[in-house]
Amino acid sequence: MTLDIKQAAQVIRDQVTMEEILSLYGYNTRKGFMCCPFHGEKEPSLKIYREFGGWHCFGCGRGGSVIDFVMEHENCSFPSAVHAIDQALKMRLMDPKEDAEEARTEKRKQESLDNFVEAVNAYLDLLIAQIEREQKT
């Protein structure tokens, strides 16, 4: 079966449970709650909603679908998360060649964005330094 990214995402949302995703990362829930992996805490505040395959953390406010969880956990884009789930669960929803090309394109976009952010931060540092020098004189 070969689906585009939106179709694959819908199949994943419809068929993949949060328990399946959590087990990929070695997490266990107790009575539908677990400690949130996205912020430090000692008491479980992340609620798993089995009815609709979602989650919500009452501590940090993050939440969403199984895809959103993977995006947060892997710090990756939507397409990358869909590809990761497809591959990890061996669903074979998308053509592996298209997966690889989309992943390369996504990586190039992320690298460009990272470079842009780095350049902006360097420029801001220069401006701040110049303003501080001018204020001293």
JSON list of N, CA and C in Angstrom, two decimals, residues 39-118:
[
{"chain": "A", "resi": 39, "resn": "HIS", "atom": "N", "xyz": [9.02, 17.04, 30.78]},
{"chain": "A", "resi": 39, "resn": "HIS", "atom": "CA", "xyz": [9.44, 17.95, 31.85]},
{"chain": "A", "resi": 39, "resn": "HIS", "atom": "C", "xyz": [9.67, 17.11, 33.11]},
{"chain": "A", "resi": 40, "resn": "GLY", "atom": "N", "xyz": [10.46, 17.62, 34.01]},
{"chain": "A", "resi": 40, "resn": "GLY", "atom": "CA", "xyz": [10.77, 16.90, 35.23]},
{"chain": "A", "resi": 40, "resn": "GLY", "atom": "C", "xyz": [9.61, 16.90, 36.20]},
{"chain": "A", "resi": 41, "resn": "GLU", "atom": "N", "xyz": [9.28, 15.72, 36.69]},
{"chain": "A", "resi": 41, "resn": "GLU", "atom": "CA", "xyz": [8.22, 15.63, 37.68]},
{"chain": "A", "resi": 41, "resn": "GLU", "atom": "C", "xyz": [8.35, 14.30, 38.42]},
{"chain": "A", "resi": 42, "resn": "LYS", "atom": "N", "xyz": [7.74, 14.25, 39.59]},
{"chain": "A", "resi": 42, "resn": "LYS", "atom": "CA", "xyz": [7.78, 13.02, 40.38]},
{"chain": "A", "resi": 42, "resn": "LYS", "atom": "C", "xyz": [6.43, 12.31, 40.41]},
{"chain": "A", "resi": 43, "resn": "GLU", "atom": "N", "xyz": [5.37, 13.05, 40.20]},
{"chain": "A", "resi": 43, "resn": "GLU", "atom": "CA", "xyz": [4.02, 12.49, 40.21]},
{"chain": "A", "resi": 43, "resn": "GLU", "atom": "C", "xyz": [3.48, 12.45, 38.78]},
{"chain": "A", "resi": 44, "resn": "PRO", "atom": "N", "xyz": [2.81, 11.36, 38.40]},
{"chain": "A", "resi": 44, "resn": "PRO", "atom": "CA", "xyz": [2.26, 11.26, 37.04]},
{"chain": "A", "resi": 44, "resn": "PRO", "atom": "C", "xyz": [1.25, 12.37, 36.75]},
{"chain": "A", "resi": 45, "resn": "SER", "atom": "N", "xyz": [1.46, 13.07, 35.65]},
{"chain": "A", "resi": 45, "resn": "SER", "atom": "CA", "xyz": [0.52, 14.12, 35.25]},
{"chain": "A", "resi": 45, "resn": "SER", "atom": "C", "xyz": [0.11, 13.99, 33.78]},
{"chain": "A", "resi": 46, "resn": "LEU", "atom": "N", "xyz": [0.68, 13.01, 33.08]},
{"chain": "A", "resi": 46, "resn": "LEU", "atom": "CA", "xyz": [0.34, 12.81, 31.68]},
{"chain": "A", "resi": 46, "resn": "LEU", "atom": "C", "xyz": [-0.76, 11.76, 31.59]},
{"chain": "A", "resi": 47, "resn": "LYS", "atom": "N", "xyz": [-1.91, 12.18, 31.08]},
{"chain": "A", "resi": 47, "resn": "LYS", "atom": "CA", "xyz": [-3.09, 11.32, 30.98]},
{"chain": "A", "resi": 47, "resn": "LYS", "atom": "C", "xyz": [-3.18, 10.74, 29.57]},
{"chain": "A", "resi": 48, "resn": "ILE", "atom": "N", "xyz": [-3.38, 9.42, 29.50]},
{"chain": "A", "resi": 48, "resn": "ILE", "atom": "CA", "xyz": [-3.57, 8.73, 28.23]},
{"chain": "A", "resi": 48, "resn": "ILE", "atom": "C", "xyz": [-5.07, 8.55, 28.00]},
{"chain": "A", "resi": 49, "resn": "TYR", "atom": "N", "xyz": [-5.55, 9.02, 26.86]},
{"chain": "A", "resi": 49, "resn": "TYR", "atom": "CA", "xyz": [-6.96, 8.88, 26.50]},
{"chain": "A", "resi": 49, "resn": "TYR", "atom": "C", "xyz": [-7.10, 7.76, 25.48]},
{"chain": "A", "resi": 50, "resn": "ARG", "atom": "N", "xyz": [-7.47, 6.60, 25.96]},
{"chain": "A", "resi": 50, "resn": "ARG", "atom": "CA", "xyz": [-7.58, 5.43, 25.09]},
{"chain": "A", "resi": 50, "resn": "ARG", "atom": "C", "xyz": [-8.71, 5.57, 24.08]},
{"chain": "A", "resi": 51, "resn": "GLU", "atom": "N", "xyz": [-9.76, 6.29, 24.45]},
{"chain": "A", "resi": 51, "resn": "GLU", "atom": "CA", "xyz": [-10.93, 6.42, 23.59]},
{"chain": "A", "resi": 51, "resn": "GLU", "atom": "C", "xyz": [-10.59, 7.03, 22.23]},
{"chain": "A", "resi": 52, "resn": "PHE", "atom": "N", "xyz": [-9.69, 8.00, 22.22]},
{"chain": "A", "resi": 52, "resn": "PHE", "atom": "CA", "xyz": [-9.38, 8.65, 20.95]},
{"chain": "A", "resi": 52, "resn": "PHE", "atom": "C", "xyz": [-7.89, 8.65, 20.63]},
{"chain": "A", "resi": 53, "resn": "GLY", "atom": "N", "xyz": [-7.11, 7.85, 21.32]},
{"chain": "A", "resi": 53, "resn": "GLY", "atom": "CA", "xyz": [-5.68, 7.72, 21.00]},
{"chain": "A", "resi": 53, "resn": "GLY", "atom": "C", "xyz": [-4.89, 8.98, 21.24]},
{"chain": "A", "resi": 54, "resn": "GLY", "atom": "N", "xyz": [-5.22, 9.69, 22.29]},
{"chain": "A", "resi": 54, "resn": "GLY", "atom": "CA", "xyz": [-4.53, 10.93, 22.56]},
{"chain": "A", "resi": 54, "resn": "GLY", "atom": "C", "xyz": [-3.92, 10.96, 23.95]},
{"chain": "A", "resi": 55, "resn": "TRP", "atom": "N", "xyz": [-3.35, 12.11, 24.28]},
{"chain": "A", "resi": 55, "resn": "TRP", "atom": "CA", "xyz": [-2.69, 12.29, 25.57]},
{"chain": "A", "resi": 55, "resn": "TRP", "atom": "C", "xyz": [-2.69, 13.77, 25.91]},
{"chain": "A", "resi": 56, "resn": "HIS", "atom": "N", "xyz": [-2.58, 14.06, 27.20]},
{"chain": "A", "resi": 56, "resn": "HIS", "atom": "CA", "xyz": [-2.47, 15.44, 27.67]},
{"chain": "A", "resi": 56, "resn": "HIS", "atom": "C", "xyz": [-1.70, 15.45, 28.99]},
{"chain": "A", "resi": 57, "resn": "CYS", "atom": "N", "xyz": [-0.75, 16.36, 29.09]},
{"chain": "A", "resi": 57, "resn": "CYS", "atom": "CA", "xyz": [-0.02, 16.52, 30.34]},
{"chain": "A", "resi": 57, "resn": "CYS", "atom": "C", "xyz": [-0.60, 17.73, 31.07]},
{"chain": "A", "resi": 58, "resn": "PHE", "atom": "N", "xyz": [-1.04, 17.49, 32.29]},
{"chain": "A", "resi": 58, "resn": "PHE", "atom": "CA", "xyz": [-1.60, 18.57, 33.08]},
{"chain": "A", "resi": 58, "resn": "PHE", "atom": "C", "xyz": [-0.51, 19.42, 33.74]},
{"chain": "A", "resi": 59, "resn": "GLY", "atom": "N", "xyz": [0.74, 18.96, 33.65]},
{"chain": "A", "resi": 59, "resn": "GLY", "atom": "CA", "xyz": [1.85, 19.72, 34.20]},
{"chain": "A", "resi": 59, "resn": "GLY", "atom": "C", "xyz": [2.38, 20.76, 33.23]},
{"chain": "A", "resi": 60, "resn": "CYS", "atom": "N", "xyz": [2.67, 20.33, 32.00]},
{"chain": "A", "resi": 60, "resn": "CYS", "atom": "CA", "xyz": [3.27, 21.26, 31.03]},
{"chain": "A", "resi": 60, "resn": "CYS", "atom": "C", "xyz": [2.29, 21.71, 29.96]},
{"chain": "A", "resi": 61, "resn": "GLY", "atom": "N", "xyz": [1.12, 21.08, 29.88]},
{"chain": "A", "resi": 61, "resn": "GLY", "atom": "CA", "xyz": [0.11, 21.50, 28.93]},
{"chain": "A", "resi": 61, "resn": "GLY", "atom": "C", "xyz": [0.23, 20.88, 27.54]},
{"chain": "A", "resi": 62, "resn": "ARG", "atom": "N", "xyz": [1.26, 20.10, 27.30]},
{"chain": "A", "resi": 62, "resn": "ARG", "atom": "CA", "xyz": [1.41, 19.47, 25.99]},
{"chain": "A", "resi": 62, "resn": "ARG", "atom": "C", "xyz": [0.40, 18.34, 25.85]},
{"chain": "A", "resi": 63, "resn": "GLY", "atom": "N", "xyz": [0.06, 18.04, 24.59]},
{"chain": "A", "resi": 63, "resn": "GLY", "atom": "CA", "xyz": [-0.86, 16.96, 24.33]},
{"chain": "A", "resi": 63, "resn": "GLY", "atom": "C", "xyz": [-1.14, 16.82, 22.86]},
{"chain": "A", "resi": 64, "resn": "GLY", "atom": "N", "xyz": [-1.94, 15.83, 22.52]},
{"chain": "A", "resi": 64, "resn": "GLY", "atom": "CA", "xyz": [-2.30, 15.63, 21.13]},
{"chain": "A", "resi": 64, "resn": "GLY", "atom": "C", "xyz": [-2.49, 14.17, 20.79]},
{"chain": "A", "resi": 65, "resn": "SER", "atom": "N", "xyz": [-2.16, 13.84, 19.54]},
{"chain": "A", "resi": 65, "resn": "SER", "atom": "CA", "xyz": [-2.34, 12.48, 19.02]},
{"chain": "A", "resi": 65, "resn": "SER", "atom": "C", "xyz": [-1.06, 11.67, 19.20]},
{"chain": "A", "resi": 66, "resn": "VAL", "atom": "N", "xyz": [-1.11, 10.43, 18.72]},
{"chain": "A", "resi": 66, "resn": "VAL", "atom": "CA", "xyz": [0.08, 9.58, 18.76]},
{"chain": "A", "resi": 66, "resn": "VAL", "atom": "C", "xyz": [1.21, 10.22, 17.95]},
{"chain": "A", "resi": 67, "resn": "ILE", "atom": "N", "xyz": [0.86, 10.88, 16.86]},
{"chain": "A", "resi": 67, "resn": "ILE", "atom": "CA", "xyz": [1.86, 11.54, 16.02]},
{"chain": "A", "resi": 67, "resn": "ILE", "atom": "C", "xyz": [2.49, 12.72, 16.77]},
{"chain": "A", "resi": 68, "resn": "ASP", "atom": "N", "xyz": [1.67, 13.48, 17.47]},
{"chain": "A", "resi": 68, "resn": "ASP", "atom": "CA", "xyz": [2.18, 14.61, 18.26]},
{"chain": "A", "resi": 68, "resn": "ASP", "atom": "C", "xyz": [3.15, 14.14, 19.33]},
{"chain": "A", "resi": 69, "resn": "PHE", "atom": "N", "xyz": [2.86, 12.99, 19.95]},
{"chain": "A", "resi": 69, "resn": "PHE", "atom": "CA", "xyz": [3.74, 12.46, 20.98]},
{"chain": "A", "resi": 69, "resn": "PHE", "atom": "C", "xyz": [5.12, 12.16, 20.39]},
{"chain": "A", "resi": 70, "resn": "VAL", "atom": "N", "xyz": [5.13, 11.50, 19.24]},
{"chain": "A", "resi": 70, "resn": "VAL", "atom": "CA", "xyz": [6.41, 11.17, 18.59]},
{"chain": "A", "resi": 70, "resn": "VAL", "atom": "C", "xyz": [7.14, 12.46, 18.17]},
{"chain": "A", "resi": 71, "resn": "MET", "atom": "N", "xyz": [6.41, 13.45, 17.67]},
{"chain": "A", "resi": 71, "resn": "MET", "atom": "CA", "xyz": [7.02, 14.73, 17.30]},
{"chain": "A", "resi": 71, "resn": "MET", "atom": "C", "xyz": [7.70, 15.36, 18.51]},
{"chain": "A", "resi": 72, "resn": "GLU", "atom": "N", "xyz": [7.01, 15.37, 19.65]},
{"chain": "A", "resi": 72, "resn": "GLU", "atom": "CA", "xyz": [7.58, 15.94, 20.87]},
{"chain": "A", "resi": 72, "resn": "GLU", "atom": "C", "xyz": [8.78, 15.12, 21.36]},
{"chain": "A", "resi": 73, "resn": "HIS", "atom": "N", "xyz": [8.60, 13.80, 21.37]},
{"chain": "A", "resi": 73, "resn": "HIS", "atom": "CA", "xyz": [9.63, 12.93, 21.92]},
{"chain": "A", "resi": 73, "resn": "HIS", "atom": "C", "xyz": [10.90, 12.94, 21.07]},
{"chain": "A", "resi": 74, "resn": "GLU", "atom": "N", "xyz": [10.73, 12.96, 19.76]},
{"chain": "A", "resi": 74, "resn": "GLU", "atom": "CA", "xyz": [11.88, 12.92, 18.85]},
{"chain": "A", "resi": 74, "resn": "GLU", "atom": "C", "xyz": [12.33, 14.31, 18.39]},
{"chain": "A", "resi": 75, "resn": "ASN", "atom": "N", "xyz": [11.57, 15.33, 18.80]},
{"chain": "A", "resi": 75, "resn": "ASN", "atom": "CA", "xyz": [11.85, 16.69, 18.37]},
{"chain": "A", "resi": 75, "resn": "ASN", "atom": "C", "xyz": [11.98, 16.72, 16.84]},
{"chain": "A", "resi": 76, "resn": "CYS", "atom": "N", "xyz": [10.93, 16.23, 16.18]},
{"chain": "A", "resi": 76, "resn": "CYS", "atom": "CA", "xyz": [10.97, 16.13, 14.73]},
{"chain": "A", "resi": 76, "resn": "CYS", "atom": "C", "xyz": [9.70, 16.72, 14.12]},
{"chain": "A", "resi": 77, "resn": "SER", "atom": "N", "xyz": [9.70, 16.80, 12.82]},
{"chain": "A", "resi": 77, "resn": "SER", "atom": "CA", "xyz": [8.57, 17.35, 12.08]},
{"chain": "A", "resi": 77, "resn": "SER", "atom": "C", "xyz": [7.44, 16.32, 11.96]},
{"chain": "A", "resi": 78, "resn": "PHE", "atom": "N", "xyz": [6.29, 16.79, 11.51]},
{"chain": "A", "resi": 78, "resn": "PHE", "atom": "CA", "xyz": [5.14, 15.93, 11.29]},
{"chain": "A", "resi": 78, "resn": "PHE", "atom": "C", "xyz": [5.46, 14.80, 10.31]},
{"chain": "A", "resi": 79, "resn": "PRO", "atom": "N", "xyz": [6.00, 15.11, 9.12]},
{"chain": "A", "resi": 79, "resn": "PRO", "atom": "CA", "xyz": [6.32, 14.01, 8.19]},
{"chain": "A", "resi": 79, "resn": "PRO", "atom": "C", "xyz": [7.31, 13.01, 8.78]},
{"chain": "A", "resi": 80, "resn": "SER", "atom": "N", "xyz": [8.31, 13.50, 9.49]},
{"chain": "A", "resi": 80, "resn": "SER", "atom": "CA", "xyz": [9.29, 12.59, 10.09]},
{"chain": "A", "resi": 80, "resn": "SER", "atom": "C", "xyz": [8.65, 11.68, 11.13]},
{"chain": "A", "resi": 81, "resn": "ALA", "atom": "N", "xyz": [7.72, 12.22, 11.91]},
{"chain": "A", "resi": 81, "resn": "ALA", "atom": "CA", "xyz": [7.04, 11.41, 12.92]},
{"chain": "A", "resi": 81, "resn": "ALA", "atom": "C", "xyz": [6.17, 10.35, 12.26]},
{"chain": "A", "resi": 82, "resn": "VAL", "atom": "N", "xyz": [5.46, 10.72, 11.20]},
{"chain": "A", "resi": 82, "resn": "VAL", "atom": "CA", "xyz": [4.63, 9.75, 10.48]},
{"chain": "A", "resi": 82, "resn": "VAL", "atom": "C", "xyz": [5.50, 8.63, 9.92]},
{"chain": "A", "resi": 83, "resn": "HIS", "atom": "N", "xyz": [6.62, 9.00, 9.31]},
{"chain": "A", "resi": 83, "resn": "HIS", "atom": "CA", "xyz": [7.55, 8.00, 8.77]},
{"chain": "A", "resi": 83, "resn": "HIS", "atom": "C", "xyz": [8.10, 7.11, 9.88]},
{"chain": "A", "resi": 84, "resn": "ALA", "atom": "N", "xyz": [8.44, 7.70, 11.01]},
{"chain": "A", "resi": 84, "resn": "ALA", "atom": "CA", "xyz": [9.01, 6.94, 12.12]},
{"chain": "A", "resi": 84, "resn": "ALA", "atom": "C", "xyz": [8.02, 5.90, 12.64]},
{"chain": "A", "resi": 85, "resn": "ILE", "atom": "N", "xyz": [6.76, 6.31, 12.78]},
{"chain": "A", "resi": 85, "resn": "ILE", "atom": "CA", "xyz": [5.74, 5.37, 13.25]},
{"chain": "A", "resi": 85, "resn": "ILE", "atom": "C", "xyz": [5.51, 4.27, 12.22]},
{"chain": "A", "resi": 86, "resn": "ASP", "atom": "N", "xyz": [5.41, 4.67, 10.97]},
{"chain": "A", "resi": 86, "resn": "ASP", "atom": "CA", "xyz": [5.21, 3.70, 9.88]},
{"chain": "A", "resi": 86, "resn": "ASP", "atom": "C", "xyz": [6.31, 2.65, 9.89]},
{"chain": "A", "resi": 87, "resn": "GLN", "atom": "N", "xyz": [7.55, 3.08, 10.05]},
{"chain": "A", "resi": 87, "resn": "GLN", "atom": "CA", "xyz": [8.68, 2.15, 10.03]},
{"chain": "A", "resi": 87, "resn": "GLN", "atom": "C", "xyz": [8.75, 1.34, 11.32]},
{"chain": "A", "resi": 88, "resn": "ALA", "atom": "N", "xyz": [8.59, 1.98, 12.47]},
{"chain": "A", "resi": 88, "resn": "ALA", "atom": "CA", "xyz": [8.72, 1.28, 13.76]},
{"chain": "A", "resi": 88, "resn": "ALA", "atom": "C", "xyz": [7.67, 0.18, 13.92]},
{"chain": "A", "resi": 89, "resn": "LEU", "atom": "N", "xyz": [6.47, 0.45, 13.45]},
{"chain": "A", "resi": 89, "resn": "LEU", "atom": "CA", "xyz": [5.39, -0.53, 13.58]},
{"chain": "A", "resi": 89, "resn": "LEU", "atom": "C", "xyz": [5.22, -1.39, 12.33]},
{"chain": "A", "resi": 90, "resn": "LYS", "atom": "N", "xyz": [6.13, -1.22, 11.38]},
{"chain": "A", "resi": 90, "resn": "LYS", "atom": "CA", "xyz": [6.13, -2.02, 10.14]},
{"chain": "A", "resi": 90, "resn": "LYS", "atom": "C", "xyz": [4.76, -2.01, 9.46]},
{"chain": "A", "resi": 91, "resn": "MET", "atom": "N", "xyz": [4.18, -0.82, 9.36]},
{"chain": "A", "resi": 91, "resn": "MET", "atom": "CA", "xyz": [2.85, -0.69, 8.76]},
{"chain": "A", "resi": 91, "resn": "MET", "atom": "C", "xyz": [2.91, -0.70, 7.24]},
{"chain": "A", "resi": 92, "resn": "ARG", "atom": "N", "xyz": [4.01, -0.27, 6.67]},
{"chain": "A", "resi": 92, "resn": "ARG", "atom": "CA", "xyz": [4.23, -0.22, 5.22]},
{"chain": "A", "resi": 92, "resn": "ARG", "atom": "C", "xyz": [3.13, 0.58, 4.50]},
{"chain": "A", "resi": 93, "resn": "LEU", "atom": "N", "xyz": [2.84, 1.75, 5.05]},
{"chain": "A", "resi": 93, "resn": "LEU", "atom": "CA", "xyz": [1.82, 2.61, 4.46]},
{"chain": "A", "resi": 93, "resn": "LEU", "atom": "C", "xyz": [2.37, 3.43, 3.30]},
{"chain": "A", "resi": 94, "resn": "MET", "atom": "N", "xyz": [3.68, 3.71, 3.35]},
{"chain": "A", "resi": 94, "resn": "MET", "atom": "CA", "xyz": [4.28, 4.58, 2.35]},
{"chain": "A", "resi": 94, "resn": "MET", "atom": "C", "xyz": [5.44, 3.88, 1.65]},
{"chain": "A", "resi": 95, "resn": "ASP", "atom": "N", "xyz": [5.74, 4.34, 0.45]},
{"chain": "A", "resi": 95, "resn": "ASP", "atom": "CA", "xyz": [6.85, 3.79, -0.32]},
{"chain": "A", "resi": 95, "resn": "ASP", "atom": "C", "xyz": [8.16, 4.19, 0.35]},
{"chain": "A", "resi": 96, "resn": "PRO", "atom": "N", "xyz": [9.02, 3.21, 0.67]},
{"chain": "A", "resi": 96, "resn": "PRO", "atom": "CA", "xyz": [10.29, 3.52, 1.34]},
{"chain": "A", "resi": 96, "resn": "PRO", "atom": "C", "xyz": [11.16, 4.52, 0.56]},
{"chain": "A", "resi": 97, "resn": "LYS", "atom": "N", "xyz": [11.11, 4.49, -0.76]},
{"chain": "A", "resi": 97, "resn": "LYS", "atom": "CA", "xyz": [11.90, 5.44, -1.56]},
{"chain": "A", "resi": 97, "resn": "LYS", "atom": "C", "xyz": [11.40, 6.86, -1.33]},
{"chain": "A", "resi": 98, "resn": "GLU", "atom": "N", "xyz": [10.08, 7.02, -1.31]},
{"chain": "A", "resi": 98, "resn": "GLU", "atom": "CA", "xyz": [9.50, 8.34, -1.04]},
{"chain": "A", "resi": 98, "resn": "GLU", "atom": "C", "xyz": [9.82, 8.77, 0.38]},
{"chain": "A", "resi": 99, "resn": "ASP", "atom": "N", "xyz": [9.80, 7.82, 1.31]},
{"chain": "A", "resi": 99, "resn": "ASP", "atom": "CA", "xyz": [10.15, 8.12, 2.70]},
{"chain": "A", "resi": 99, "resn": "ASP", "atom": "C", "xyz": [11.54, 8.71, 2.78]},
{"chain": "A", "resi": 100, "resn": "ALA", "atom": "N", "xyz": [12.48, 8.07, 2.12]},
{"chain": "A", "resi": 100, "resn": "ALA", "atom": "CA", "xyz": [13.88, 8.51, 2.18]},
{"chain": "A", "resi": 100, "resn": "ALA", "atom": "C", "xyz": [14.02, 9.90, 1.56]},
{"chain": "A", "resi": 101, "resn": "GLU", "atom": "N", "xyz": [13.36, 10.14, 0.44]},
{"chain": "A", "resi": 101, "resn": "GLU", "atom": "CA", "xyz": [13.47, 11.44, -0.21]},
{"chain": "A", "resi": 101, "resn": "GLU", "atom": "C", "xyz": [12.83, 12.52, 0.65]},
{"chain": "A", "resi": 102, "resn": "GLU", "atom": "N", "xyz": [11.65, 12.24, 1.21]},
{"chain": "A", "resi": 102, "resn": "GLU", "atom": "CA", "xyz": [11.00, 13.22, 2.09]},
{"chain": "A", "resi": 102, "resn": "GLU", "atom": "C", "xyz": [11.85, 13.50, 3.31]},
{"chain": "A", "resi": 103, "resn": "ALA", "atom": "N", "xyz": [12.47, 12.46, 3.85]},
{"chain": "A", "resi": 103, "resn": "ALA", "atom": "CA", "xyz": [13.33, 12.64, 5.03]},
{"chain": "A", "resi": 103, "resn": "ALA", "atom": "C", "xyz": [14.52, 13.52, 4.70]},
{"chain": "A", "resi": 104, "resn": "ARG", "atom": "N", "xyz": [15.13, 13.31, 3.53]},
{"chain": "A", "resi": 104, "resn": "ARG", "atom": "CA", "xyz": [16.27, 14.15, 3.12]},
{"chain": "A", "resi": 104, "resn": "ARG", "atom": "C", "xyz": [15.84, 15.60, 2.93]},
{"chain": "A", "resi": 105, "resn": "THR", "atom": "N", "xyz": [14.69, 15.78, 2.29]},
{"chain": "A", "resi": 105, "resn": "THR", "atom": "CA", "xyz": [14.17, 17.14, 2.08]},
{"chain": "A", "resi": 105, "resn": "THR", "atom": "C", "xyz": [13.89, 17.81, 3.42]},
{"chain": "A", "resi": 106, "resn": "GLU", "atom": "N", "xyz": [13.27, 17.07, 4.33]},
{"chain": "A", "resi": 106, "resn": "GLU", "atom": "CA", "xyz": [12.95, 17.61, 5.65]},
{"chain": "A", "resi": 106, "resn": "GLU", "atom": "C", "xyz": [14.23, 17.96, 6.41]},
{"chain": "A", "resi": 107, "resn": "LYS", "atom": "N", "xyz": [15.24, 17.11, 6.29]},
{"chain": "A", "resi": 107, "resn": "LYS", "atom": "CA", "xyz": [16.52, 17.36, 6.96]},
{"chain": "A", "resi": 107, "resn": "LYS", "atom": "C", "xyz": [17.17, 18.63, 6.41]},
{"chain": "A", "resi": 108, "resn": "ARG", "atom": "N", "xyz": [17.13, 18.80, 5.09]},
{"chain": "A", "resi": 108, "resn": "ARG", "atom": "CA", "xyz": [17.71, 20.02, 4.49]},
{"chain": "A", "resi": 108, "resn": "ARG", "atom": "C", "xyz": [16.97, 21.26, 4.96]},
{"chain": "A", "resi": 109, "resn": "LYS", "atom": "N", "xyz": [15.64, 21.17, 5.03]},
{"chain": "A", "resi": 109, "resn": "LYS", "atom": "CA", "xyz": [14.85, 22.30, 5.52]},
{"chain": "A", "resi": 109, "resn": "LYS", "atom": "C", "xyz": [15.22, 22.64, 6.95]},
{"chain": "A", "resi": 110, "resn": "GLN", "atom": "N", "xyz": [15.34, 21.61, 7.80]},
{"chain": "A", "resi": 110, "resn": "GLN", "atom": "CA", "xyz": [15.68, 21.83, 9.20]},
{"chain": "A", "resi": 110, "resn": "GLN", "atom": "C", "xyz": [17.07, 22.43, 9.34]},
{"chain": "A", "resi": 111, "resn": "GLU", "atom": "N", "xyz": [18.02, 21.94, 8.55]},
{"chain": "A", "resi": 111, "resn": "GLU", "atom": "CA", "xyz": [19.38, 22.48, 8.60]},
{"chain": "A", "resi": 111, "resn": "GLU", "atom": "C", "xyz": [19.39, 23.94, 8.17]},
{"chain": "A", "resi": 112, "resn": "SER", "atom": "N", "xyz": [18.62, 24.28, 7.13]},
{"chain": "A", "resi": 112, "resn": "SER", "atom": "CA", "xyz": [18.53, 25.66, 6.68]},
{"chain": "A", "resi": 112, "resn": "SER", "atom": "C", "xyz": [17.93, 26.55, 7.77]},
{"chain": "A", "resi": 113, "resn": "LEU", "atom": "N", "xyz": [16.88, 26.06, 8.40]},
{"chain": "A", "resi": 113, "resn": "LEU", "atom": "CA", "xyz": [16.25, 26.81, 9.48]},
{"chain": "A", "resi": 113, "resn": "LEU", "atom": "C", "xyz": [17.21, 26.99, 10.65]},
{"chain": "A", "resi": 114, "resn": "ASP", "atom": "N", "xyz": [17.93, 25.94, 11.01]},
{"chain": "A", "resi": 114, "resn": "ASP", "atom": "CA", "xyz": [18.92, 26.02, 12.09]},
{"chain": "A", "resi": 114, "resn": "ASP", "atom": "C", "xyz": [20.00, 27.04, 11.78]},
{"chain": "A", "resi": 115, "resn": "ASN", "atom": "N", "xyz": [20.48, 27.04, 10.53]},
{"chain": "A", "resi": 115, "resn": "ASN", "atom": "CA", "xyz": [21.50, 28.01, 10.11]},
{"chain": "A", "resi": 115, "resn": "ASN", "atom": "C", "xyz": [20.96, 29.43, 10.17]},
{"chain": "A", "resi": 116, "resn": "PHE", "atom": "N", "xyz": [19.70, 29.62, 9.75]},
{"chain": "A", "resi": 116, "resn": "PHE", "atom": "CA", "xyz": [19.09, 30.94, 9.79]},
{"chain": "A", "resi": 116, "resn": "PHE", "atom": "C", "xyz": [18.97, 31.44, 11.23]},
{"chain": "A", "resi": 117, "resn": "VAL", "atom": "N", "xyz": [18.50, 30.57, 12.12]},
{"chain": "A", "resi": 117, "resn": "VAL", "atom": "CA", "xyz": [18.36, 30.95, 13.53]},
{"chain": "A", "resi": 117, "resn": "VAL", "atom": "C", "xyz": [19.72, 31.30, 14.12]},
{"chain": "A", "resi": 118, "resn": "GLU", "atom": "N", "xyz": [20.74, 30.53, 13.78]},
{"chain": "A", "resi": 118, "resn": "GLU", "atom": "CA", "xyz": [22.09, 30.80, 14.27]},
{"chain": "A", "resi": 118, "resn": "GLU", "atom": "C", "xyz": [22.58, 32.16, 13.78]}
]
